[in-house]
mmCIF file of C-alpha atoms in Angstrom:
data_model
loop_
_atom_site.group_PDB
_atom_site.id
_atom_site.type_symbol
_atom_site.label_atom_id
_atom_site.label_comp_id
_atom_site.label_asym_id
_atom_site.label_seq_id
_atom_site.Cartn_x
_atom_site.Cartn_y
_atom_site.Cartn_z
ATOM 1 C CA MET A 11 -61.871 -15.073 -124.401
ATOM 2 C CA ILE A 12 -60.341 -14.245 -121.055
ATOM 3 C CA GLY A 13 -57.106 -11.409 -121.254
ATOM 4 C CA ILE A 14 -54.076 -12.644 -120.476
ATOM 5 C CA ALA A 15 -57.124 -13.213 -120.898
ATOM 6 C CA LEU A 16 -59.916 -15.615 -121.764
ATOM 7 C CA PHE A 17 -62.514 -14.654 -124.704
ATOM 8 C CA THR A 18 -65.405 -15.283 -124.180
ATOM 9 C CA VAL A 19 -68.752 -32.411 -144.651
ATOM 10 C CA SER A 20 -67.598 -31.088 -148.037
ATOM 11 C CA ALA A 21 -66.637 -32.857 -151.220
ATOM 12 C CA GLN A 22 -63.212 -32.854 -150.199
ATOM 13 C CA GLY A 23 -64.171 -34.969 -146.820
ATOM 14 C CA ALA A 24 -65.345 -37.642 -149.244
ATOM 15 C CA ILE A 25 -62.008 -37.659 -151.086
ATOM 16 C CA LEU A 26 -60.067 -38.167 -147.826
ATOM 17 C CA LYS A 27 -62.117 -41.224 -146.796
ATOM 18 C CA ASN A 28 -60.045 -43.598 -148.151
ATOM 19 C CA LYS A 29 -56.908 -42.146 -146.791
ATOM 20 C CA PHE A 30 -58.187 -41.744 -143.219
ATOM 21 C CA GLN A 31 -59.828 -44.606 -141.991
ATOM 22 C CA PHE A 32 -62.638 -44.558 -139.085
ATOM 23 C CA ARG A 33 -61.915 -46.949 -136.290
ATOM 24 C CA SER A 34 -63.094 -47.818 -132.980
ATOM 25 C CA PRO A 35 -62.267 -44.729 -130.346
ATOM 26 C CA ARG A 36 -59.158 -44.614 -128.599
ATOM 27 C CA PRO A 37 -59.015 -42.814 -125.121
ATOM 28 C CA THR A 38 -58.489 -39.319 -125.963
ATOM 29 C CA ILE A 39 -56.955 -36.839 -122.846
ATOM 30 C CA VAL A 40 -58.082 -33.088 -123.844
ATOM 31 C CA ALA A 41 -56.427 -30.864 -121.641
ATOM 32 C CA ILE A 42 -58.777 -27.442 -120.930
ATOM 33 C CA ILE A 43 -56.233 -24.615 -119.734
ATOM 34 C CA ASP A 44 -59.073 -22.376 -118.415
ATOM 35 C CA THR A 45 -60.699 -21.144 -115.161
ATOM 36 C CA GLY A 46 -61.469 -24.731 -114.089
ATOM 37 C CA VAL A 47 -64.186 -27.017 -114.673
ATOM 38 C CA ASP A 48 -67.342 -28.277 -112.376
ATOM 39 C CA ILE A 49 -66.248 -31.848 -112.390
ATOM 40 C CA TYR A 50 -69.645 -32.876 -110.704
ATOM 41 C CA HIS A 51 -71.681 -31.467 -113.512
ATOM 42 C CA LYS A 52 -74.217 -34.361 -114.831
ATOM 43 C CA ASP A 53 -73.245 -33.837 -118.202
ATOM 44 C CA LEU A 54 -69.331 -33.483 -117.818
ATOM 45 C CA LYS A 55 -68.642 -35.908 -114.667
ATOM 46 C CA ASP A 56 -68.188 -38.983 -116.586
ATOM 47 C CA ALA A 57 -65.724 -37.243 -118.926
ATOM 48 C CA ILE A 58 -63.221 -36.220 -116.509
ATOM 49 C CA TRP A 59 -59.684 -37.231 -116.653
ATOM 50 C CA ILE A 60 -58.575 -39.270 -113.737
ATOM 51 C CA ASN A 61 -54.872 -39.407 -113.037
ATOM 52 C CA GLU A 62 -54.068 -43.175 -112.314
ATOM 53 C CA GLY A 63 -51.161 -42.533 -110.441
ATOM 54 C CA GLU A 64 -53.278 -40.607 -107.779
ATOM 55 C CA SER A 65 -56.399 -42.833 -107.602
ATOM 56 C CA GLY A 66 -56.802 -46.176 -105.805
ATOM 57 C CA LEU A 67 -55.461 -47.065 -102.373
ATOM 58 C CA ASP A 68 -52.057 -46.432 -101.190
ATOM 59 C CA HIS A 69 -50.021 -48.958 -99.231
ATOM 60 C CA PHE A 70 -51.472 -47.512 -96.158
ATOM 61 C CA GLY A 71 -54.972 -48.371 -97.466
ATOM 62 C CA ASN A 72 -55.747 -44.790 -97.739
ATOM 63 C CA HIS A 73 -57.327 -43.187 -100.952
ATOM 64 C CA LYS A 74 -54.613 -41.584 -102.702
ATOM 65 C CA GLU A 75 -56.677 -38.833 -104.309
ATOM 66 C CA ASN A 76 -56.944 -37.272 -100.965
ATOM 67 C CA ASN A 77 -54.035 -38.605 -98.820
ATOM 68 C CA LYS A 78 -51.632 -35.392 -99.328
ATOM 69 C CA ILE A 79 -48.956 -37.590 -100.898
ATOM 70 C CA ASP A 80 -47.573 -37.112 -104.456
ATOM 71 C CA ASP A 81 -48.109 -40.646 -105.051
ATOM 72 C CA ASP A 82 -46.953 -40.535 -108.748
ATOM 73 C CA GLY A 83 -43.637 -38.318 -108.341
ATOM 74 C CA ASN A 84 -44.751 -35.612 -110.615
ATOM 75 C CA GLY A 85 -44.285 -32.717 -108.015
ATOM 76 C CA PHE A 86 -48.137 -32.248 -107.692
ATOM 77 C CA VAL A 87 -49.840 -33.813 -104.545
ATOM 78 C CA ASP A 88 -53.501 -35.312 -105.147
ATOM 79 C CA ASP A 89 -53.783 -34.374 -108.859
ATOM 80 C CA VAL A 90 -56.275 -36.824 -109.444
ATOM 81 C CA HIS A 91 -58.084 -34.651 -112.129
ATOM 82 C CA GLY A 92 -55.576 -32.099 -112.926
ATOM 83 C CA TRP A 93 -54.227 -28.888 -111.127
ATOM 84 C CA ASN A 94 -55.508 -25.540 -109.966
ATOM 85 C CA PHE A 95 -52.098 -23.489 -110.684
ATOM 86 C CA VAL A 96 -53.676 -20.406 -108.942
ATOM 87 C CA ASP A 97 -54.005 -21.539 -105.592
ATOM 88 C CA ASN A 98 -51.412 -24.446 -106.284
ATOM 89 C CA SER A 99 -53.795 -27.091 -105.012
ATOM 90 C CA HIS A 100 -55.871 -29.977 -106.508
ATOM 91 C CA ASP A 101 -58.956 -27.992 -106.244
ATOM 92 C CA VAL A 102 -59.882 -27.485 -109.829
ATOM 93 C CA SER A 103 -63.432 -26.175 -109.107
ATOM 94 C CA ASP A 104 -64.812 -23.280 -111.435
ATOM 95 C CA GLU A 105 -66.172 -20.085 -109.604
ATOM 96 C CA ASN A 106 -66.040 -18.161 -113.267
ATOM 97 C CA GLY A 107 -67.984 -20.730 -115.508
ATOM 98 C CA HIS A 108 -65.903 -20.153 -118.590
ATOM 99 C CA GLY A 109 -63.694 -23.453 -118.456
ATOM 100 C CA THR A 110 -66.927 -25.563 -117.587
ATOM 101 C CA HIS A 111 -68.912 -23.864 -120.800
ATOM 102 C CA ILE A 112 -65.614 -24.678 -123.004
ATOM 103 C CA SER A 113 -65.614 -28.535 -121.827
ATOM 104 C CA GLY A 114 -69.230 -28.766 -122.632
ATOM 105 C CA ILE A 115 -68.704 -27.711 -126.272
ATOM 106 C CA VAL A 116 -65.669 -29.877 -126.730
ATOM 107 C CA GLN A 117 -67.240 -32.690 -125.319
ATOM 108 C CA ARG A 118 -70.493 -32.193 -127.591
ATOM 109 C CA GLU A 119 -68.372 -31.798 -130.439
ATOM 110 C CA PHE A 120 -66.332 -34.978 -129.667
ATOM 111 C CA LYS A 121 -69.554 -37.171 -129.620
ATOM 112 C CA LYS A 122 -70.363 -35.885 -132.901
ATOM 113 C CA GLN A 123 -66.811 -36.994 -134.405
ATOM 114 C CA ILE A 124 -67.235 -40.451 -132.916
ATOM 115 C CA MET A 125 -70.761 -41.004 -134.255
ATOM 116 C CA GLY A 126 -72.928 -41.070 -130.978
ATOM 117 C CA LYS A 127 -72.709 -41.518 -127.199
ATOM 118 C CA SER A 128 -71.553 -45.101 -127.039
ATOM 119 C CA HIS A 129 -68.091 -44.395 -127.202
ATOM 120 C CA ALA A 130 -68.341 -41.097 -125.553
ATOM 121 C CA SER A 131 -66.432 -42.326 -122.346
ATOM 122 C CA SER A 132 -63.337 -42.228 -124.504
ATOM 123 C CA LEU A 133 -62.859 -38.485 -123.723
ATOM 124 C CA LYS A 134 -61.098 -37.537 -120.925
ATOM 125 C CA ILE A 135 -60.906 -33.958 -119.759
ATOM 126 C CA MET A 136 -57.863 -32.681 -117.678
ATOM 127 C CA VAL A 137 -58.650 -29.669 -115.892
ATOM 128 C CA LEU A 138 -55.760 -27.360 -115.517
ATOM 129 C CA LYS A 139 -56.956 -23.960 -113.752
ATOM 130 C CA TYR A 140 -54.610 -21.124 -114.287
ATOM 131 C CA TYR A 141 -56.822 -17.801 -114.737
ATOM 132 C CA SER A 142 -58.128 -15.626 -111.815
ATOM 133 C CA ALA A 143 -59.577 -12.243 -112.093
ATOM 134 C CA ASN A 144 -58.032 -11.340 -109.046
ATOM 135 C CA SER A 145 -54.402 -12.236 -110.297
ATOM 136 C CA LYS A 146 -52.342 -9.828 -111.934
ATOM 137 C CA ASN A 147 -51.354 -10.528 -115.706
ATOM 138 C CA GLU A 148 -47.907 -11.813 -114.901
ATOM 139 C CA LYS A 149 -49.376 -14.392 -112.642
ATOM 140 C CA ASN A 150 -51.748 -15.479 -114.994
ATOM 141 C CA LEU A 151 -49.312 -15.858 -117.855
ATOM 142 C CA ALA A 152 -46.756 -17.683 -115.314
ATOM 143 C CA ASP A 153 -49.656 -20.110 -114.394
ATOM 144 C CA SER A 154 -50.736 -21.058 -117.832
ATOM 145 C CA ASN A 155 -47.036 -21.875 -118.727
ATOM 146 C CA ARG A 156 -46.914 -24.293 -115.829
ATOM 147 C CA ALA A 157 -50.352 -25.531 -117.186
ATOM 148 C CA ILE A 158 -49.111 -26.160 -120.669
ATOM 149 C CA GLN A 159 -45.802 -28.002 -118.902
ATOM 150 C CA TYR A 160 -48.206 -30.156 -116.966
ATOM 151 C CA ALA A 161 -50.430 -31.135 -119.801
ATOM 152 C CA ASN A 162 -47.015 -31.962 -121.625
ATOM 153 C CA LYS A 163 -45.765 -34.032 -118.837
ATOM 154 C CA MET A 164 -48.734 -35.856 -118.170
ATOM 155 C CA ASN A 165 -49.369 -36.776 -121.753
ATOM 156 C CA ALA A 166 -52.242 -35.063 -122.707
ATOM 157 C CA HIS A 167 -53.406 -35.769 -126.544
ATOM 158 C CA VAL A 168 -54.874 -32.023 -127.466
ATOM 159 C CA ILE A 169 -54.575 -29.070 -125.857
ATOM 160 C CA ASN A 170 -57.314 -26.117 -125.701
ATOM 161 C CA TYR A 171 -56.224 -22.642 -124.827
ATOM 162 C CA SER A 172 -58.770 -20.183 -124.945
ATOM 163 C CA GLY A 173 -56.717 -17.026 -123.304
ATOM 164 C CA GLY A 174 -54.264 -14.885 -124.587
ATOM 165 C CA GLY A 175 -52.564 -11.572 -124.849
ATOM 166 C CA TYR A 176 -50.345 -8.959 -126.837
ATOM 167 C CA GLN A 177 -47.120 -9.997 -125.178
ATOM 168 C CA SER A 178 -44.999 -13.051 -126.208
ATOM 169 C CA SER A 179 -43.150 -14.949 -123.898
ATOM 170 C CA GLY A 180 -40.240 -16.992 -124.348
ATOM 171 C CA PRO A 181 -40.978 -19.854 -121.564
ATOM 172 C CA GLU A 182 -44.474 -19.741 -122.949
ATOM 173 C CA LEU A 183 -43.087 -20.404 -126.878
ATOM 174 C CA ARG A 184 -40.814 -23.115 -125.418
ATOM 175 C CA ALA A 185 -43.828 -24.777 -123.586
ATOM 176 C CA ILE A 186 -45.672 -25.050 -126.745
ATOM 177 C CA GLN A 187 -42.362 -26.045 -128.676
ATOM 178 C CA ASP A 188 -42.222 -29.134 -126.214
ATOM 179 C CA SER A 189 -45.956 -29.719 -127.185
ATOM 180 C CA LEU A 190 -45.051 -29.801 -130.728
ATOM 181 C CA LYS A 191 -42.085 -32.207 -130.145
ATOM 182 C CA ARG A 192 -44.555 -34.528 -128.341
ATOM 183 C CA GLY A 193 -47.049 -34.698 -131.230
ATOM 184 C CA ILE A 194 -49.656 -32.415 -129.377
ATOM 185 C CA PRO A 195 -52.238 -30.424 -131.012
ATOM 186 C CA PHE A 196 -52.402 -26.721 -129.718
ATOM 187 C CA ILE A 197 -55.895 -25.110 -130.142
ATOM 188 C CA ALA A 198 -55.694 -21.416 -129.433
ATOM 189 C CA ALA A 199 -58.477 -18.401 -129.709
ATOM 190 C CA ALA A 200 -57.491 -15.534 -131.884
ATOM 191 C CA GLY A 201 -59.097 -13.125 -129.648
ATOM 192 C CA ASN A 202 -61.775 -10.665 -129.327
ATOM 193 C CA SER A 203 -60.369 -7.262 -130.186
ATOM 194 C CA GLN A 204 -61.638 -7.080 -133.895
ATOM 195 C CA THR A 205 -57.842 -7.003 -134.823
ATOM 196 C CA ASN A 206 -55.475 -8.121 -137.489
ATOM 197 C CA ASN A 207 -53.364 -10.446 -135.880
ATOM 198 C CA ASP A 208 -51.095 -10.134 -138.974
ATOM 199 C CA PHE A 209 -49.912 -6.767 -137.964
ATOM 200 C CA LYS A 210 -50.527 -6.912 -133.984
ATOM 201 C CA SER A 211 -49.611 -10.812 -132.814
ATOM 202 C CA TYR A 212 -51.762 -12.040 -130.469
ATOM 203 C CA TYR A 213 -50.263 -14.734 -128.311
ATOM 204 C CA PRO A 214 -49.927 -17.618 -128.241
ATOM 205 C CA SER A 215 -52.157 -18.118 -131.176
ATOM 206 C CA SER A 216 -49.597 -16.217 -133.422
ATOM 207 C CA TYR A 217 -46.839 -18.124 -132.572
ATOM 208 C CA CYS A 218 -45.687 -20.141 -136.314
ATOM 209 C CA LEU A 219 -45.591 -23.504 -134.993
ATOM 210 C CA LYS A 220 -46.835 -26.659 -136.768
ATOM 211 C CA ASN A 221 -49.180 -27.914 -133.796
ATOM 212 C CA MET A 222 -50.889 -24.492 -133.553
ATOM 213 C CA ILE A 223 -54.320 -24.093 -134.800
ATOM 214 C CA SER A 224 -55.536 -19.970 -134.541
ATOM 215 C CA VAL A 225 -59.489 -20.082 -134.383
ATOM 216 C CA ALA A 226 -61.567 -16.885 -135.083
ATOM 217 C CA ALA A 227 -65.028 -16.827 -134.142
ATOM 218 C CA SER A 228 -68.258 -16.899 -136.644
ATOM 219 C CA ASP A 229 -71.626 -17.119 -136.697
ATOM 220 C CA GLN A 230 -73.595 -20.086 -137.289
ATOM 221 C CA ARG A 231 -73.518 -19.315 -141.266
ATOM 222 C CA GLY A 232 -69.483 -19.090 -141.225
ATOM 223 C CA ARG A 233 -69.807 -15.144 -141.417
ATOM 224 C CA LEU A 234 -66.754 -13.688 -138.974
ATOM 225 C CA MET A 235 -68.207 -12.315 -136.165
ATOM 226 C CA THR A 236 -67.447 -8.465 -135.745
ATOM 227 C CA PHE A 237 -65.806 -8.970 -132.422
ATOM 228 C CA SER A 238 -63.425 -11.749 -133.700
ATOM 229 C CA ASN A 239 -59.704 -10.868 -134.434
ATOM 230 C CA PHE A 240 -58.621 -12.216 -137.733
ATOM 231 C CA GLY A 241 -55.364 -12.701 -139.853
ATOM 232 C CA LEU A 242 -54.768 -13.990 -143.555
ATOM 233 C CA GLN A 243 -51.165 -15.335 -142.431
ATOM 234 C CA THR A 244 -52.114 -15.880 -138.564
ATOM 235 C CA VAL A 245 -55.478 -17.332 -137.987
ATOM 236 C CA ASP A 246 -56.330 -20.864 -139.663
ATOM 237 C CA ILE A 247 -59.780 -21.282 -139.434
ATOM 238 C CA ALA A 248 -63.249 -19.672 -137.969
ATOM 239 C CA ALA A 249 -65.842 -21.831 -135.894
ATOM 240 C CA PRO A 250 -69.137 -20.756 -134.373
ATOM 241 C CA GLY A 251 -68.733 -18.271 -131.383
ATOM 242 C CA LYS A 252 -71.985 -16.447 -131.439
ATOM 243 C CA ARG A 253 -74.558 -17.340 -128.555
ATOM 244 C CA ILE A 254 -73.073 -20.811 -127.708
ATOM 245 C CA LEU A 255 -75.247 -22.560 -125.139
ATOM 246 C CA SER A 256 -73.241 -25.217 -123.048
ATOM 247 C CA THR A 257 -72.811 -26.132 -119.549
ATOM 248 C CA LEU A 258 -72.393 -23.903 -116.405
ATOM 249 C CA PRO A 259 -71.562 -24.825 -112.969
ATOM 250 C CA GLN A 260 -74.071 -26.366 -110.674
ATOM 251 C CA ASN A 261 -75.848 -28.167 -113.411
ATOM 252 C CA THR A 262 -77.165 -25.357 -115.141
ATOM 253 C CA TYR A 263 -76.640 -24.197 -118.935
ATOM 254 C CA GLY A 264 -76.107 -20.845 -120.298
ATOM 255 C CA VAL A 265 -74.829 -18.936 -123.780
ATOM 256 C CA MET A 266 -71.607 -17.286 -124.263
ATOM 257 C CA SER A 267 -69.868 -15.822 -127.013
ATOM 258 C CA GLY A 268 -66.410 -15.242 -128.103
ATOM 259 C CA THR A 269 -63.327 -17.030 -129.788
ATOM 260 C CA SER A 270 -63.028 -18.842 -126.875
ATOM 261 C CA GLN A 271 -66.243 -21.122 -127.872
ATOM 262 C CA ALA A 272 -65.124 -21.071 -131.513
ATOM 263 C CA THR A 273 -61.936 -22.565 -130.144
ATOM 264 C CA ALA A 274 -63.361 -25.454 -127.996
ATOM 265 C CA PHE A 275 -65.506 -26.405 -131.375
ATOM 266 C CA VAL A 276 -62.251 -27.178 -132.983
ATOM 267 C CA THR A 277 -60.833 -29.037 -130.098
ATOM 268 C CA GLY A 278 -63.684 -31.187 -129.972
ATOM 269 C CA LEU A 279 -63.050 -31.845 -133.791
ATOM 270 C CA VAL A 280 -59.796 -32.381 -133.017
ATOM 271 C CA ALA A 281 -60.097 -34.659 -130.254
ATOM 272 C CA GLY A 282 -62.383 -36.779 -132.205
ATOM 273 C CA LEU A 283 -60.253 -36.986 -134.873
ATOM 274 C CA HIS A 284 -57.552 -38.218 -132.406
ATOM 275 C CA ALA A 285 -59.789 -40.647 -131.374
ATOM 276 C CA THR A 286 -60.796 -42.151 -134.625
ATOM 277 C CA GLN A 287 -58.318 -41.461 -137.258
ATOM 278 C CA SER A 288 -54.512 -41.874 -137.515
ATOM 279 C CA TRP A 289 -52.077 -39.223 -138.864
ATOM 280 C CA SER A 290 -47.965 -38.936 -138.644
ATOM 281 C CA ARG A 291 -47.814 -35.323 -139.345
ATOM 282 C CA PHE A 292 -49.823 -32.046 -138.418
ATOM 283 C CA ALA A 293 -50.225 -31.503 -142.121
ATOM 284 C CA GLN A 294 -52.363 -34.528 -142.363
ATOM 285 C CA LEU A 295 -54.103 -33.499 -139.200
ATOM 286 C CA ARG A 296 -54.729 -29.914 -140.741
ATOM 287 C CA GLU A 297 -55.987 -31.839 -143.920
ATOM 288 C CA LEU A 298 -58.486 -33.851 -141.800
ATOM 289 C CA ILE A 299 -60.024 -30.532 -140.063
ATOM 290 C CA LEU A 300 -60.500 -28.852 -143.427
ATOM 291 C CA SER A 301 -62.357 -31.787 -144.840
ATOM 292 C CA ARG A 302 -65.044 -31.108 -142.085
ATOM 293 C CA GLY A 303 -65.007 -27.552 -143.028
ATOM 294 C CA LYS A 304 -66.853 -25.090 -145.524
ATOM 295 C CA PHE A 305 -65.549 -22.644 -147.771
ATOM 296 C CA HIS A 306 -66.941 -19.247 -147.063
ATOM 297 C CA ALA A 307 -66.012 -16.107 -149.484
ATOM 298 C CA THR A 308 -66.434 -13.669 -146.605
ATOM 299 C CA LEU A 309 -63.674 -15.108 -144.825
ATOM 300 C CA SER A 310 -61.276 -13.992 -147.614
ATOM 301 C CA GLY A 311 -58.469 -12.055 -146.411
ATOM 302 C CA LYS A 312 -59.583 -12.926 -142.958
ATOM 303 C CA THR A 313 -58.065 -16.349 -142.408
ATOM 304 C CA LYS A 314 -55.551 -18.867 -143.995
ATOM 305 C CA THR A 315 -58.124 -21.194 -145.383
ATOM 306 C CA GLN A 316 -61.194 -18.957 -145.871
ATOM 307 C CA MET A 317 -63.066 -22.101 -143.963
ATOM 308 C CA ALA A 318 -65.558 -22.444 -141.020
ATOM 309 C CA ILE A 319 -66.281 -25.146 -139.079
ATOM 310 C CA LEU A 320 -70.179 -25.111 -138.910
ATOM 311 C CA THR A 321 -72.885 -26.846 -136.963
ATOM 312 C CA SER A 322 -76.681 -27.408 -136.941
ATOM 313 C CA GLU A 323 -77.149 -29.195 -133.885
ATOM 314 C CA ARG A 324 -78.261 -27.843 -130.853
ATOM 315 C CA PHE A 325 -76.897 -28.875 -127.213
#
C-alpha cells in the first residue's frame, strides 16, 4: 500500500448460479486511483479507458485529445484517459510503478471472470493519478478526494483504492457516499501495518458504507499475511498479496506484496461480475463475491467473512 499511502468456487457458488445468470460481457470502467499507469504497456494498452468527449476531431479538425480545450466541459482539459491530480495535467504516466502493477492484476482477474480473452476489451481502466512521494500527506489526500469525485462524475463502474491512512476525512467520506448513491462499489486496502482496524481505524477502508469492500492480504493458501491489517468488524475478505507478479512500466514485469495487490484481485473480480452479472443491491454483490471465496479457519476473528479469494493461475 502507499501511506496516505499505497500498500504495496465453492458449493455456495453452485447454488447461486440460478440466481445470477452469466451474460455476454458489457463494458466495465474501473477507476484505478493510484500512481498513474503505463498506458502504452503491451498488456494494458487495449484496456485503457478513452473519454469519448475528448477523443476524435474538434470542429477545427484538431485532435481533441491534445487541442488544449475542455471539449466535454467537465473541468479537465484533454483528459482522454483520466487525470493527473498531482500535476493537474492529462499526463497519467507512472514513474512509481505501483499503479501499473495494480492495473495488471485487475485486468488478469477480470479475464478470468469473463471466461477468457475474447471479451477482454470490455474492461476499461480509467487512470486517476493522485499519489506522489514528493507531496505532503495533506496534498495526497486532497488529490485523492478529487480523484474519487472525478470517477463518480465520469461514470466509473468500480473504484479501486489502494491507499489510505489513519486520519478520517469529511470530504473523503462524502465523496465515497456519492459513489454509494451512484451504485459504485469501492474496493479499498485494509493496510499493511499489522493493525487491528477494529481498534485503530484505517481510512477509507474503515468507513462503514454499503459499497465499501475492505481487503486484507493472504498468501496463496488463504492464510493472513503477517504484515496485513485485519478486523473482525471492519475488514471484509482476504485475497492474495504475497509476491504477486504483474505489469510494470516500460513493458516489464515484477513482483510486489501488499494489501494493494490483494485489493486489485477483488477489484478484478467485482469488475468481472459487473460485466457478466446483474445485481440491484450491494448485499447481492457481496453474495456473489463470497460465492467465489473459500472459507479459511485461520481468518477466524480477522475478517467479517473468514473467507479468501484464491487463485492458482500464474500471470
